[in-house]
Every structure is written in structure tokens, then in C-alpha cells.
Amino acid sequence: RPSTSLSTCCICRSGSAADTQYLADAVRMDLVTRQLLNDNVISQNNIANVAHILKNRMMDDTRNAYQASLLCAGYDHMKDCGVIYSIMPGGTCMEESSGWAIAGSGSTYINGFLKDAL
């Protein structure tokens, strides 16, 4: 049976500071609202759910073209392991199976460096 502990989550932001801060705040508010509406049942607030909310926020608001790339990572108590999701500016959301992720300016250089080192 999965644990109902709140998963630990970290959102790494790159791109427009205003856009990425807005998205992080919107997700925080969404999760708190869900927790209050569901009588503090927090088993739904896992890392995959946070990444999904971020992606939907980026895609649903057609008035704004967000200049943001996000990494959503942490320990997911539902899966009982660490996970990383990359969310690209176009809204693509991918779970990173390699155990590491890179985004933002300079990421192509660092990606090549890490692939050579590993």
C-alpha cells in the first residue's frame, strides 16, 4: 500500500524569472487548495502530479507565452524512489530515466560534457 506522506518536491527554474515564479506559485496554491478540499488527503500530491500541474499551467493560459523551462524533482513516496521531470517551454513533460536532467541556456554544452564524462 502506498504511503500517504507528502512527497518532497523541488522546482528548478530557467527562463523569465517572472514567468517561472508565477508558475511555481500557481502550483503551490493549486496543491494547497486540493489538500484543503480533500480533507487533508495528500496522497495525490506526488511529483508526477506537480509536473502535470506545471505543464497544464504553461499550456492552458494562451494569453501568455511563457518563457520558461522547468525541472521538477524530488522523492516520490508513491513510487518509493527519486524522480525528475523536465518541462520544456512548449509544454513537453518527460520523466528523466537517466537520473539527471539539464535545462536552460548552456544546457547543450553541459549535456555534452556530462555525456563524455559518464
XYZ file of C-alpha atoms in Angstrom:
118
model
C 0.000 0.000 0.000
C 1.472 3.389 -0.982
C 2.439 5.825 1.723
C 0.263 8.911 2.118
C 3.240 11.051 3.131
C 3.671 14.285 1.250
C 6.313 13.894 -1.421
C 9.249 16.265 -1.316
C 9.492 18.414 -4.409
C 11.966 20.915 -5.818
C 11.278 23.055 -8.875
C 14.344 24.356 -10.709
C 13.522 27.280 -12.966
C 15.171 28.714 -16.049
C 13.929 31.419 -18.363
C 11.983 34.509 -17.407
C 12.109 34.926 -13.618
C 8.600 36.406 -13.522
C 7.123 33.548 -15.564
C 8.826 30.785 -13.616
C 7.964 32.346 -10.253
C 4.326 32.692 -11.312
C 4.186 29.026 -12.350
C 5.803 27.831 -9.097
C 3.412 29.958 -7.004
C 0.392 28.753 -9.011
C 1.325 25.120 -8.392
C 1.829 25.747 -4.678
C -1.612 27.369 -4.481
C -3.202 24.563 -6.502
C -1.738 21.876 -4.204
C -2.827 23.684 -1.026
C -6.337 24.100 -2.445
C -6.533 20.403 -3.331
C -5.324 19.474 0.151
C -7.984 21.654 1.809
C -10.792 20.451 -0.466
C -9.903 16.779 0.021
C -9.846 16.874 3.836
C -6.044 16.801 4.006
C -5.738 13.667 1.880
C -2.298 14.317 0.443
C -1.589 11.055 -1.360
C -2.374 12.742 -4.697
C 0.349 15.360 -4.249
C 3.213 13.368 -5.717
C 5.939 14.591 -8.028
C 4.152 13.432 -11.194
C 1.090 15.436 -10.154
C 3.190 18.575 -9.602
C 4.822 18.190 -13.023
C 1.404 17.678 -14.631
C 0.011 20.833 -12.981
C 3.041 22.851 -14.146
C 2.648 21.632 -17.722
C -1.071 22.407 -17.738
C -0.493 25.904 -16.372
C 2.008 26.576 -19.147
C -0.305 25.292 -21.886
C -3.739 26.492 -20.686
C -3.039 30.203 -20.449
C -2.983 31.139 -24.140
C -2.721 34.870 -23.383
C 0.835 34.426 -22.160
C 3.667 32.767 -23.992
C 5.735 31.671 -21.016
C 9.466 31.851 -21.433
C 10.132 29.043 -19.000
C 11.821 25.692 -18.776
C 11.359 23.778 -15.544
C 12.806 20.763 -13.791
C 10.570 19.169 -11.190
C 12.426 16.703 -8.967
C 12.243 15.016 -5.618
C 11.499 11.892 -3.652
C 8.136 10.420 -4.536
C 6.674 8.391 -1.675
C 4.056 6.899 -4.010
C 6.767 5.365 -6.226
C 9.232 4.961 -3.332
C 12.079 6.477 -5.347
C 13.531 9.740 -6.614
C 12.157 11.135 -9.877
C 12.943 14.024 -12.219
C 10.592 15.576 -14.789
C 11.700 18.039 -17.480
C 9.086 20.518 -18.677
C 10.056 22.322 -21.869
C 8.799 25.761 -22.998
C 6.423 24.134 -25.499
C 4.789 22.071 -22.745
C 6.509 18.733 -23.308
C 6.787 16.906 -19.984
C 9.186 13.956 -19.768
C 10.285 11.778 -16.880
C 14.068 11.564 -16.936
C 15.184 7.958 -16.565
C 18.901 8.749 -16.572
C 18.889 10.099 -13.012
C 19.883 13.628 -14.064
C 18.442 16.436 -16.149
C 19.697 19.680 -17.661
C 17.731 22.665 -18.942
C 18.235 26.328 -19.738
C 20.889 28.323 -21.520
C 24.185 26.495 -21.674
C 22.489 23.134 -21.268
C 23.751 21.815 -24.615
C 27.349 22.484 -23.569
C 26.886 20.893 -20.149
C 24.973 17.958 -21.657
C 27.884 17.171 -23.975
C 30.361 17.498 -21.106
C 28.372 15.113 -18.885
C 27.867 12.551 -21.649
C 31.629 12.484 -22.247
C 32.335 12.172 -18.517
C 29.810 9.419 -17.923
